[in-house]
Coordinates of C-alpha atoms in Angstrom, one line a residue:
Chain A
M267 CA -196.2 -141.4 -170.4
I268 CA -199.3 -143.5 -170.4
K269 CA -200.9 -144.5 -173.6
I270 CA -204.3 -146.1 -173.8
E271 CA -205.3 -147.4 -177.2
G272 CA -208.7 -148.8 -178.1
V273 CA -209.2 -150.2 -174.6
S274 CA -212.5 -151.9 -173.7
K275 CA -213.6 -153.8 -170.7
Y276 CA -216.6 -156.1 -170.9
Y277 CA -218.1 -157.8 -167.9
K278 CA -220.3 -160.9 -168.2
G279 CA -224.0 -160.2 -167.9
M280 CA -223.7 -156.5 -168.5
D281 CA -225.5 -155.1 -171.6
R282 CA -222.9 -152.4 -172.3
P283 CA -219.1 -152.4 -171.7
A284 CA -217.8 -150.8 -168.5
V285 CA -215.2 -149.1 -170.7
S286 CA -215.6 -148.8 -174.4
K287 CA -212.9 -148.2 -177.0
L288 CA -211.0 -145.7 -175.0
D289 CA -208.1 -143.7 -176.6
L290 CA -206.1 -141.3 -174.5
E291 CA -202.6 -140.3 -173.8
I292 CA -201.3 -138.9 -170.5
K293 CA -198.1 -136.9 -171.0
E294 CA -195.0 -137.3 -168.9
G295 CA -195.3 -135.3 -165.7
E296 CA -198.9 -134.4 -166.1
I297 CA -201.9 -135.0 -163.9
C298 CA -204.8 -136.4 -165.8
V299 CA -208.0 -136.4 -163.9
F300 CA -210.7 -138.9 -164.8
V301 CA -214.1 -137.5 -163.8
G302 CA -217.7 -138.5 -164.4
P303 CA -220.8 -139.9 -162.7
S304 CA -220.5 -143.1 -160.8
G305 CA -220.4 -146.1 -163.1
C306 CA -218.9 -144.1 -165.9
G307 CA -215.8 -146.4 -166.1
K308 CA -213.3 -144.0 -164.6
T309 CA -212.1 -146.3 -161.8
T310 CA -212.1 -149.3 -164.1
T311 CA -209.9 -147.4 -166.5
M312 CA -207.5 -146.5 -163.8
K313 CA -207.3 -150.0 -162.4
M314 CA -206.5 -151.4 -165.9
I315 CA -203.3 -149.3 -165.9
N316 CA -201.9 -151.4 -163.0
R317 CA -203.7 -154.5 -164.1
I318 CA -205.9 -154.8 -161.0
I319 CA -208.4 -155.2 -163.8
E320 CA -207.4 -156.7 -167.1
P321 CA -208.8 -155.1 -170.2
T322 CA -210.9 -157.2 -172.6
N323 CA -209.1 -155.7 -175.6
G324 CA -206.9 -152.8 -176.5
I325 CA -203.4 -151.9 -175.5
I326 CA -202.1 -149.9 -172.5
S327 CA -198.5 -148.9 -172.6
I328 CA -196.3 -147.0 -170.1
D329 CA -193.2 -145.2 -171.6
G330 CA -193.8 -147.1 -174.8
K331 CA -193.9 -150.5 -173.2
N332 CA -197.0 -152.6 -173.3
I333 CA -197.9 -153.4 -169.7
L334 CA -198.7 -157.0 -170.6
E335 CA -195.0 -157.5 -171.2
F336 CA -194.4 -157.1 -167.4
D337 CA -195.3 -159.6 -164.7
A338 CA -198.3 -158.0 -163.0
D339 CA -196.7 -157.7 -159.6
E340 CA -193.5 -156.4 -161.0
L341 CA -195.4 -153.8 -162.9
R342 CA -197.3 -152.7 -159.8
L343 CA -194.0 -152.3 -157.8
G344 CA -193.2 -149.5 -160.2
I345 CA -196.6 -147.7 -160.0
G346 CA -197.7 -145.7 -157.0
Y347 CA -201.2 -146.5 -155.8
V348 CA -203.3 -144.4 -153.5
I349 CA -206.9 -145.3 -152.7
Q350 CA -209.7 -143.4 -151.0
K351 CA -209.8 -145.7 -148.0
V352 CA -206.0 -145.4 -147.8
G353 CA -205.6 -149.1 -146.9
L354 CA -202.7 -148.6 -144.5
F355 CA -201.7 -151.9 -142.9
P356 CA -203.0 -151.5 -139.3
H357 CA -200.4 -154.0 -137.8
Y358 CA -197.5 -152.0 -139.3
T359 CA -196.1 -148.8 -138.0
V360 CA -196.0 -145.7 -140.2
F361 CA -192.4 -146.6 -141.0
E362 CA -193.1 -150.2 -141.9
N363 CA -196.1 -149.1 -144.1
I364 CA -193.9 -146.7 -146.1
A365 CA -191.1 -149.2 -146.3
V366 CA -193.1 -152.0 -147.9
V367 CA -192.3 -151.3 -151.5
P368 CA -188.6 -150.4 -151.0
K369 CA -188.2 -153.6 -149.0
L370 CA -189.9 -155.6 -151.7
K371 CA -187.4 -154.1 -154.1
G372 CA -184.6 -155.2 -151.9
W373 CA -183.3 -151.8 -150.7
K374 CA -180.7 -151.7 -148.0
E375 CA -181.9 -151.0 -144.4
D376 CA -180.2 -147.5 -144.1
K377 CA -181.4 -146.4 -147.5
V378 CA -185.0 -147.4 -146.6
M379 CA -184.7 -145.5 -143.3
S380 CA -183.4 -142.3 -144.9
R381 CA -186.1 -142.5 -147.6
V382 CA -188.9 -142.9 -145.1
R383 CA -187.7 -139.9 -143.1
E384 CA -187.4 -137.9 -146.3
L385 CA -190.9 -138.8 -147.4
L386 CA -192.4 -138.0 -144.1
D387 CA -190.8 -134.5 -144.3
V388 CA -192.2 -134.2 -147.8
V389 CA -195.8 -134.9 -146.7
D390 CA -195.3 -132.6 -143.8
L391 CA -195.3 -135.1 -140.9
D392 CA -192.6 -134.9 -138.3
P393 CA -190.6 -138.2 -138.8
D394 CA -189.5 -138.5 -135.2
E395 CA -192.9 -138.0 -133.9
N396 CA -194.8 -140.2 -136.3
M397 CA -192.5 -142.9 -137.6
Y398 CA -193.4 -145.5 -135.0
K399 CA -197.0 -144.7 -134.6
Y400 CA -199.7 -147.2 -135.8
P401 CA -202.3 -146.1 -138.3
N402 CA -205.1 -146.0 -135.7
Q403 CA -203.2 -143.3 -133.8
L404 CA -203.3 -141.0 -136.8
S405 CA -206.1 -138.6 -137.9
G406 CA -207.8 -139.1 -141.3
G407 CA -205.6 -136.4 -142.9
Q408 CA -202.4 -137.8 -141.5
K409 CA -203.4 -141.3 -142.7
Q410 CA -203.8 -140.0 -146.2
R411 CA -200.5 -138.3 -146.0
V412 CA -198.8 -141.6 -145.1
G413 CA -200.8 -143.2 -147.9
V414 CA -199.3 -140.7 -150.4
A415 CA -195.8 -141.2 -148.9
R416 CA -196.2 -144.9 -149.1
A417 CA -197.2 -144.7 -152.8
M418 CA -194.2 -142.5 -153.6
A419 CA -191.7 -144.6 -151.6
A420 CA -189.8 -146.2 -154.4
N421 CA -189.8 -143.1 -156.7
P422 CA -192.5 -144.4 -159.1
S423 CA -192.7 -142.4 -162.3
V424 CA -196.4 -143.2 -162.6
M425 CA -199.0 -142.8 -159.8
L426 CA -202.6 -143.9 -159.7
M427 CA -204.9 -142.1 -157.3
D428 CA -208.4 -143.2 -156.7
E429 CA -210.4 -140.4 -155.0
P430 CA -207.4 -139.9 -152.7
F431 CA -208.8 -137.0 -150.8
G432 CA -212.4 -138.1 -150.8
A433 CA -212.6 -139.4 -147.2
V434 CA -211.3 -136.3 -145.4
D435 CA -213.1 -133.2 -144.3
P436 CA -213.3 -130.2 -146.7
I437 CA -210.6 -128.1 -144.9
T438 CA -208.1 -131.0 -144.7
R439 CA -208.9 -131.9 -148.3
N440 CA -208.2 -128.4 -149.6
Q441 CA -204.9 -128.5 -147.6
L442 CA -203.9 -131.9 -148.9
Q443 CA -204.7 -130.8 -152.5
N444 CA -202.6 -127.7 -152.2
E445 CA -199.7 -129.6 -150.7
F446 CA -199.9 -132.3 -153.3
L447 CA -199.9 -129.8 -156.1
A448 CA -196.8 -128.1 -154.6
L449 CA -195.2 -131.6 -154.3
Q450 CA -196.0 -132.5 -157.9
K451 CA -194.4 -129.3 -159.1
K452 CA -191.1 -130.7 -157.7
V453 CA -191.4 -134.4 -158.5
K454 CA -193.3 -134.3 -161.8
M455 CA -194.8 -137.7 -161.7
T456 CA -197.2 -138.9 -164.4
I457 CA -200.5 -139.1 -162.5
C458 CA -203.8 -140.7 -163.2
F459 CA -206.3 -139.2 -160.7
V460 CA -209.9 -140.4 -160.3
T461 CA -212.6 -138.3 -158.7
H462 CA -216.3 -137.6 -159.0
D463 CA -215.9 -134.0 -157.9
I464 CA -215.5 -131.6 -160.9
D465 CA -214.1 -128.9 -158.6
E466 CA -211.3 -131.2 -157.6
A467 CA -210.8 -132.2 -161.2
I468 CA -210.5 -128.5 -162.3
K469 CA -208.1 -127.7 -159.4
M470 CA -205.8 -130.8 -159.7
G471 CA -205.8 -131.6 -163.4
D472 CA -203.4 -130.5 -166.2
K473 CA -205.9 -132.4 -168.3
I474 CA -209.4 -133.6 -167.5
A475 CA -211.0 -136.7 -169.0
I476 CA -214.7 -136.5 -168.6
M477 CA -216.3 -140.0 -169.0
N478 CA -219.9 -141.2 -169.3
N479 CA -221.3 -144.7 -169.8
G480 CA -217.8 -146.1 -170.4
K481 CA -217.0 -143.6 -173.1
L482 CA -214.6 -140.6 -173.1
V483 CA -216.7 -137.5 -173.7
Q484 CA -214.1 -134.8 -173.6
Y485 CA -210.4 -134.8 -172.9
D486 CA -209.0 -131.4 -172.6
T487 CA -207.4 -128.8 -170.3
P488 CA -209.5 -127.5 -167.5
E489 CA -209.8 -124.1 -169.2
N490 CA -211.2 -125.6 -172.4
I491 CA -213.6 -127.9 -170.4
L492 CA -214.9 -124.8 -168.6
F493 CA -215.1 -122.4 -171.5
S494 CA -215.9 -124.7 -174.4
P495 CA -217.7 -127.8 -173.2
I496 CA -218.1 -130.1 -176.2
N497 CA -221.7 -131.0 -175.5
E498 CA -224.6 -130.7 -173.2
F499 CA -223.5 -133.5 -171.0
V500 CA -220.2 -131.8 -170.2
E501 CA -221.9 -128.5 -169.8
E502 CA -224.3 -130.0 -167.3
F503 CA -221.7 -131.9 -165.5
V504 CA -219.5 -128.9 -165.1
G505 CA -222.5 -127.1 -163.7
S506 CA -224.2 -123.7 -164.2
D507 CA -221.7 -121.9 -162.0
R508 CA -218.9 -122.2 -164.5
A509 CA -217.8 -118.6 -164.0
L510 CA -217.3 -119.4 -160.3
K511 CA -215.3 -122.5 -161.1
V512 CA -213.0 -120.5 -163.2
L513 CA -212.0 -118.8 -160.0
N514 CA -210.8 -122.1 -158.7
L515 CA -208.7 -122.5 -161.8
L516 CA -206.9 -119.2 -162.1
R517 CA -204.1 -118.4 -159.7
V518 CA -203.4 -115.0 -158.2
S519 CA -199.9 -115.2 -159.7
S520 CA -201.4 -114.7 -163.1
I521 CA -203.3 -111.6 -162.4
M522 CA -201.6 -109.8 -159.5
E523 CA -200.0 -106.4 -160.2
A524 CA -197.6 -104.3 -158.3
Y525 CA -199.4 -101.1 -159.1
M526 CA -199.4 -99.7 -155.5
P527 CA -196.5 -97.6 -154.5
T528 CA -194.2 -99.1 -151.9
I529 CA -192.2 -97.4 -149.2
R530 CA -189.5 -98.7 -146.8
Y531 CA -190.3 -98.7 -143.2
G532 CA -188.7 -95.7 -141.5
S533 CA -187.7 -93.9 -144.7
D534 CA -187.9 -90.2 -145.3
S535 CA -191.3 -88.6 -145.4
S536 CA -190.6 -86.8 -148.7
Q537 CA -191.8 -89.9 -150.5
I538 CA -195.2 -89.5 -148.9
N539 CA -195.8 -86.2 -150.6
E540 CA -194.7 -87.6 -153.9
F541 CA -197.3 -90.4 -153.6
Y542 CA -200.0 -88.0 -152.5
N543 CA -201.0 -87.0 -156.0
N544 CA -201.0 -90.5 -157.5
S545 CA -202.3 -92.9 -154.9
N546 CA -204.5 -93.1 -151.8
F547 CA -202.6 -96.0 -150.3
A548 CA -199.0 -97.3 -150.2
I549 CA -197.5 -100.6 -149.1
V550 CA -194.9 -100.5 -146.3
L551 CA -192.0 -103.0 -146.6
N552 CA -189.1 -104.0 -144.4
D553 CA -185.6 -103.8 -145.6
D554 CA -185.7 -107.4 -146.8
N555 CA -189.0 -106.8 -148.7
K556 CA -191.2 -108.4 -146.0
L557 CA -194.6 -106.9 -145.7
Q558 CA -195.1 -104.4 -142.8
G559 CA -198.5 -103.1 -143.6
Y560 CA -200.1 -100.2 -145.5
I561 CA -200.7 -96.5 -145.0
D562 CA -203.6 -94.3 -145.9
I563 CA -201.8 -91.4 -147.5
N564 CA -204.8 -89.0 -147.5
R565 CA -205.3 -89.5 -143.9
I566 CA -201.7 -88.8 -143.0
V567 CA -201.6 -85.7 -145.0
E568 CA -204.9 -84.5 -143.6
K569 CA -203.6 -85.0 -140.1
K570 CA -200.6 -82.9 -141.1
N571 CA -198.3 -85.4 -139.5
V572 CA -196.3 -86.5 -142.4
E573 CA -193.1 -86.6 -140.5
K574 CA -194.4 -89.4 -138.2
W575 CA -196.0 -91.4 -141.0
C576 CA -194.7 -94.6 -139.5
D577 CA -197.2 -94.3 -136.6
Y578 CA -200.1 -94.7 -139.1
I579 CA -199.2 -98.1 -140.5
R580 CA -202.0 -100.5 -140.5
T581 CA -201.4 -104.2 -140.8
Y582 CA -203.1 -106.7 -143.1
D583 CA -205.1 -109.4 -141.4
I584 CA -204.7 -111.7 -144.3
C585 CA -202.3 -112.2 -147.2
L586 CA -202.3 -114.6 -150.1
G587 CA -199.7 -117.1 -151.2
I588 CA -198.6 -117.1 -154.8
D589 CA -200.4 -120.4 -155.5
S590 CA -203.7 -119.2 -154.1
T591 CA -206.6 -119.4 -156.5
L592 CA -208.8 -116.5 -157.3
K593 CA -211.5 -118.3 -155.3
D594 CA -209.2 -118.1 -152.2
A595 CA -208.7 -114.4 -153.0
M596 CA -212.5 -113.8 -153.3
V597 CA -213.2 -115.6 -150.1
A598 CA -210.5 -113.7 -148.3
M599 CA -211.9 -110.4 -149.6
L600 CA -215.5 -111.2 -148.6
E601 CA -214.6 -112.6 -145.2
N602 CA -212.4 -109.7 -144.2
D603 CA -214.2 -107.0 -146.0
M604 CA -211.2 -105.9 -148.0
K605 CA -210.9 -104.7 -151.6
T606 CA -207.2 -105.3 -152.0
I607 CA -205.1 -108.1 -150.7
P608 CA -201.3 -108.4 -150.9
V609 CA -199.6 -111.5 -152.4
L610 CA -196.5 -112.9 -150.9
D611 CA -194.0 -115.4 -152.4
D612 CA -192.8 -118.6 -150.8
E613 CA -190.4 -116.7 -148.7
K614 CA -193.1 -114.4 -147.5
K615 CA -191.7 -111.5 -149.5
Y616 CA -194.2 -109.0 -151.0
I617 CA -194.7 -109.3 -154.7
G618 CA -197.9 -107.6 -155.6
V619 CA -201.6 -107.2 -154.9
V620 CA -204.9 -108.4 -156.2
N621 CA -208.2 -106.5 -156.0
F622 CA -211.7 -107.2 -156.9
D623 CA -211.8 -105.2 -160.1
M624 CA -208.8 -107.2 -161.4
I625 CA -210.5 -110.5 -160.8
K626 CA -213.7 -109.2 -162.4
S627 CA -212.1 -108.0 -165.6
H628 CA -209.8 -111.0 -165.9
V629 CA -212.5 -113.6 -165.6
G630 CA -214.6 -111.6 -168.0
R631 CA -211.8 -111.4 -170.5
E632 CA -211.1 -115.2 -170.4
Y633 CA -214.7 -115.8 -171.1
E634 CA -214.9 -113.5 -174.1
T635 CA -211.7 -114.8 -175.7
T636 CA -212.6 -118.5 -175.5
I637 CA -216.3 -118.2 -176.3
E638 CA -215.6 -116.8 -179.7
Chain B
M894 CA -209.1 -181.3 -95.5
S895 CA -209.1 -184.9 -96.3
T896 CA -209.0 -184.1 -100.0
L897 CA -205.8 -182.2 -99.4
K898 CA -204.4 -185.1 -97.5
Y899 CA -205.3 -187.4 -100.4
F900 CA -203.6 -185.0 -102.8
I901 CA -200.4 -184.8 -100.8
K902 CA -200.3 -188.6 -100.3
N903 CA -200.7 -189.3 -104.0
I904 CA -198.7 -186.4 -105.3
D905 CA -196.5 -188.5 -107.5
K906 CA -199.3 -190.3 -109.1
I907 CA -201.3 -187.1 -109.6
T908 CA -198.3 -185.3 -111.2
D909 CA -197.9 -188.3 -113.5
L910 CA -201.6 -188.1 -114.5
T911 CA -201.4 -184.4 -115.0
M912 CA -198.4 -184.7 -117.3
E913 CA -200.2 -187.4 -119.3
H914 CA -203.2 -185.1 -119.6
I915 CA -201.0 -182.2 -120.9
E916 CA -199.1 -184.5 -123.2
L917 CA -202.4 -185.7 -124.8
I918 CA -203.8 -182.3 -125.4
S919 CA -200.4 -181.0 -126.6
L920 CA -200.2 -183.8 -129.1
A921 CA -203.8 -183.3 -130.3
M922 CA -203.3 -179.5 -130.5
C923 CA -200.2 -179.9 -132.7
F924 CA -202.1 -181.9 -135.2
A925 CA -205.2 -179.7 -134.9
L926 CA -203.2 -176.6 -135.7
I927 CA -201.4 -178.0 -138.7
I928 CA -204.5 -179.6 -140.2
W929 CA -207.2 -177.0 -139.5
I930 CA -205.1 -173.9 -140.1
S931 CA -204.0 -175.3 -143.4
I932 CA -207.5 -176.2 -144.4
G933 CA -208.8 -172.9 -143.2
I934 CA -206.3 -171.1 -145.5
L935 CA -207.0 -173.4 -148.4
I936 CA -210.8 -172.9 -148.3
R937 CA -210.6 -169.1 -147.7
N938 CA -211.7 -168.3 -151.3
H939 CA -214.1 -171.2 -151.8
N940 CA -217.3 -170.3 -150.0
K941 CA -219.3 -173.3 -151.0
L942 CA -216.7 -175.8 -149.9
A943 CA -216.1 -173.8 -146.7
N944 CA -219.8 -173.8 -145.8
G945 CA -219.9 -177.6 -146.4
L946 CA -216.9 -178.2 -144.1
L947 CA -218.2 -175.8 -141.5
G948 CA -221.5 -177.8 -141.5
V949 CA -219.6 -181.0 -140.9
A950 CA -217.6 -179.4 -138.1
S951 CA -220.8 -178.2 -136.5
I952 CA -222.2 -181.7 -136.6
I953 CA -219.1 -183.2 -135.0
M954 CA -219.2 -180.5 -132.4
S955 CA -222.8 -181.5 -131.5
I956 CA -221.9 -185.2 -131.0
P957 CA -221.2 -186.0 -127.3
S958 CA -217.6 -186.8 -126.8
I959 CA -218.2 -190.2 -125.2
S960 CA -220.1 -191.4 -128.3
I961 CA -217.3 -190.3 -130.6
Y962 CA -214.8 -192.2 -128.5
G963 CA -217.2 -195.1 -128.7
I964 CA -217.4 -195.0 -132.4
L965 CA -213.7 -194.6 -132.9
V966 CA -212.9 -197.6 -130.8
T967 CA -214.9 -199.8 -133.1
I968 CA -213.0 -198.7 -136.2
P969 CA -210.1 -201.1 -137.1
G970 CA -206.8 -199.4 -136.7
F971 CA -208.0 -197.0 -134.0
G972 CA -209.3 -199.2 -131.2
L973 CA -208.3 -198.7 -127.6
S974 CA -205.3 -196.5 -128.3
R975 CA -203.9 -193.1 -128.0
L976 CA -204.6 -192.6 -131.7
S977 CA -208.4 -192.7 -131.0
A978 CA -208.1 -190.1 -128.2
V979 CA -205.9 -187.8 -130.3
F980 CA -208.2 -188.2 -133.3
A981 CA -211.3 -187.3 -131.3
L982 CA -209.7 -184.2 -129.8
V983 CA -208.5 -183.1 -133.2
L984 CA -212.0 -183.5 -134.6
Y985 CA -213.4 -181.3 -131.8
A986 CA -210.9 -178.6 -132.6
M987 CA -212.1 -178.4 -136.2
L988 CA -214.9 -176.0 -135.6
P989 CA -213.2 -173.3 -133.5
I990 CA -209.9 -173.3 -135.3
M991 CA -210.9 -173.8 -139.0
R992 CA -214.0 -171.6 -138.7
N993 CA -212.0 -168.8 -137.2
V994 CA -209.2 -169.0 -139.8
Y995 CA -211.7 -168.9 -142.6
L996 CA -213.8 -166.1 -141.2
A997 CA -210.9 -164.0 -140.0
L998 CA -209.1 -164.2 -143.4
N999 CA -212.3 -163.2 -145.1
E1000 CA -212.9 -160.4 -142.8
V1001 CA -209.7 -158.5 -143.5
D1002 CA -210.7 -155.1 -144.9
E1003 CA -211.0 -155.2 -148.7
S1004 CA -209.2 -151.9 -149.1
I1005 CA -206.2 -153.2 -147.3
I1006 CA -205.9 -156.2 -149.6
E1007 CA -206.4 -153.9 -152.6
A1008 CA -203.7 -151.5 -151.4
A1009 CA -201.4 -154.5 -151.0
R1010 CA -202.1 -155.8 -154.5
G1011 CA -201.8 -152.4 -156.0
M1012 CA -198.4 -152.0 -154.4
G1013 CA -197.1 -155.1 -156.1
M1014 CA -197.2 -157.7 -153.3
K1015 CA -197.6 -161.2 -154.5
K1016 CA -200.5 -163.4 -153.4
N1017 CA -198.3 -165.3 -151.0
Q1018 CA -196.8 -162.2 -149.5
I1019 CA -200.3 -160.7 -149.0
L1020 CA -201.3 -163.9 -147.2
W1021 CA -198.3 -164.2 -144.9
K1022 CA -197.5 -160.5 -144.3
I1023 CA -201.0 -159.0 -144.3
Q1024 CA -203.9 -161.3 -144.1
L1025 CA -202.6 -163.8 -141.5
P1026 CA -201.2 -161.2 -139.1
L1027 CA -204.5 -159.3 -139.3
A1028 CA -206.5 -162.4 -138.8
F1029 CA -204.2 -163.6 -136.0
P1030 CA -206.2 -162.2 -133.1
I1031 CA -209.4 -164.1 -134.2
I1032 CA -207.5 -167.3 -135.1
F1033 CA -205.8 -167.2 -131.7
A1034 CA -209.1 -166.8 -129.9
G1035 CA -210.3 -169.9 -131.7
V1036 CA -207.2 -171.9 -130.7
R1037 CA -207.7 -170.7 -127.1
V1038 CA -211.3 -172.0 -127.1
A1039 CA -210.3 -175.3 -128.6
L1040 CA -207.5 -175.8 -126.1
V1041 CA -209.7 -175.1 -123.1
M1042 CA -212.3 -177.5 -124.5
M1043 CA -209.7 -180.2 -125.0
V1044 CA -208.7 -180.1 -121.4
G1045 CA -212.3 -181.1 -120.5
I1046 CA -212.9 -183.6 -123.3
A1047 CA -209.6 -185.3 -122.7
T1048 CA -210.9 -186.5 -119.3
L1049 CA -213.4 -188.8 -120.9
A1050 CA -210.7 -190.4 -122.9
V1051 CA -210.0 -192.6 -119.9
Y1052 CA -212.9 -194.8 -121.0
I1053 CA -210.8 -195.7 -124.1
G1054 CA -207.6 -196.5 -122.1
E1055 CA -206.0 -193.1 -121.6
R1056 CA -204.4 -192.4 -118.2
N1057 CA -205.0 -188.8 -117.2
L1058 CA -206.8 -186.7 -114.6
G1059 CA -210.1 -188.1 -115.8
R1060 CA -209.0 -191.4 -114.2
L1061 CA -209.2 -189.8 -110.7
I1062 CA -212.8 -188.9 -111.4
Q1063 CA -213.8 -192.1 -113.1
Q1064 CA -212.2 -194.4 -110.4
G1065 CA -213.3 -192.1 -107.6
I1066 CA -216.9 -192.5 -108.7
T1067 CA -216.7 -196.3 -109.1
R1068 CA -215.0 -196.6 -105.7
T1069 CA -217.2 -193.8 -104.2
H1070 CA -213.9 -192.2 -103.1
M1071 CA -215.1 -188.6 -102.9
D1072 CA -211.6 -187.1 -102.2
M1073 CA -210.3 -188.7 -105.3
V1074 CA -213.3 -187.4 -107.4
L1075 CA -212.9 -183.9 -105.9
T1076 CA -209.1 -183.9 -106.5
G1077 CA -209.6 -184.9 -110.1
G1078 CA -212.4 -182.5 -110.7
L1079 CA -210.6 -179.5 -109.2
L1080 CA -207.4 -180.3 -111.0
V1081 CA -209.1 -180.5 -114.4
A1082 CA -210.8 -177.2 -113.7
I1083 CA -207.6 -175.5 -112.6
L1084 CA -205.7 -176.9 -115.6
A1085 CA -208.4 -175.4 -117.9
I1086 CA -208.2 -172.0 -116.1
V1087 CA -204.4 -172.0 -116.2
V1088 CA -204.3 -172.9 -119.9
D1089 CA -206.7 -170.1 -120.6
G1090 CA -204.6 -167.7 -118.6
V1091 CA -201.4 -168.7 -120.3
M1092 CA -203.0 -168.3 -123.7
A1093 CA -204.2 -164.8 -122.7
L1094 CA -200.7 -163.8 -121.8
I1095 CA -199.3 -165.2 -125.1
Q1096 CA -202.1 -163.4 -127.0
K1097 CA -201.0 -160.0 -125.5
K1098 CA -197.4 -160.6 -126.4
L1099 CA -197.9 -161.8 -129.9
I1100 CA -200.5 -159.4 -131.3
S1101 CA -199.2 -156.2 -133.0
P1102 CA -199.9 -153.1 -130.9
G1103 CA -201.5 -151.6 -133.9
L1104 CA -204.3 -154.1 -133.5
H1105 CA -204.7 -153.5 -129.8
L1106 CA -205.3 -149.8 -129.8
D1107 CA -208.8 -150.0 -131.3
S1108 CA -210.0 -146.5 -130.7

């Protein structure tokens, strides 16, 4: 838990403080995203947490302990730190880069080695292939993965991330964001995340702190920021396309339904006739619930070939993972010209479908309930 | 042909002079490394002081070596001694070594230093484990330039009593003994090239592969 109480930062020669009387609490295991226009004080705030910048007044405490009680270097050893430019040490291999903090903490050689391998697996880099590469042999996305691994090396409970995915291309960024969210689900660090991109804030944050001119404007969940912005500044900052941003926030797992009938591959055709009255389509599954495709029941019945229904199975070109956002779902629908898309769990088993009407009614409902 | 004959006939004396030559520049380089690298490190965060010292170093560099030797000889305590020769050579190494240490340390990418600080490395650890290794290629290049320069400047130290390859040139000219002049001249040139080559090899060996592969 990070607690910021009445913290201000004044710089000489500036007419207003960089950060002014900030009060805020980041709960254990949550991602708090600081967002705002440049110069709003978000990065300054973050850097005060690991004392790269010392506050002029106010108290910052981590897990109830005032950070001033620690030696600054000692404090930083316990806090993960990821920056936009990554800052990997070019003369160190990937292994040596990740091993820096464990070695400073005096870990034994074999423990360091196994931890580095474990971390490379976690950030989806093959340890054998990448451990002894130098940073300039890695792509931008790979570098940032190593940067995240390095920050997590000694199991910090607190992590500071300064626009960590800002310097990579949009596709890689999206991928890194998703991977990081999945990772965070497992390790539950308390994270302070700085970005200027409201979309990223909505996607990554459990809480969002919107700052302007050194002051905290609104500190709330992404839902509340989107649906009930506290003032015009927040409303403007979030943008006029709030309804679209909601799509980025909601996950298919929260709206998917299993309303379509399912049928096992190779099973008896009597089921088809049963379905005929209720539904136009059915989902075809393997014995282990893996998705085989779908069938158009009307067409099979029309062709009078119900016995051989298995010949009429069509496959899906695209499926969604359970963590996909509604935006992912919409994009998939538009790009593939499909109205219904199946959702699979982590083991690729079928769990339900989403369709356009579901998205429409769900987003509409969210809006109504929160606007009241 | 006659030069070769002269060389073979006087091989003992020439070896002796070459060793003296190498000894002088080695001694001077030892002092130069200790003094200028330390000062370079000390002034890395003091721009005004650094600019002042770099100015002094540039002025020293522009003074002809023969006149520096001349001035040193007149100073009590220096005189016609090895001390004067070593001192002059150390002065000439100031610019290439100290400047490169100072510039290279300041050129290390800010984000790398920030990452190191943020990870909890102490100032000393950042200097020794991060900044100096990253600055090393540039520092080494400065040392290489200084060393090659010393080979040449050392020849003039014969005028203040040094015995080295310069003596062949100096005496050859006074005696109009062309083979002697040529032997001395060629050997100094070869020594400079060899020193440079050896330094290049060491450079390759010592620099982290992560800094080589600049792509």
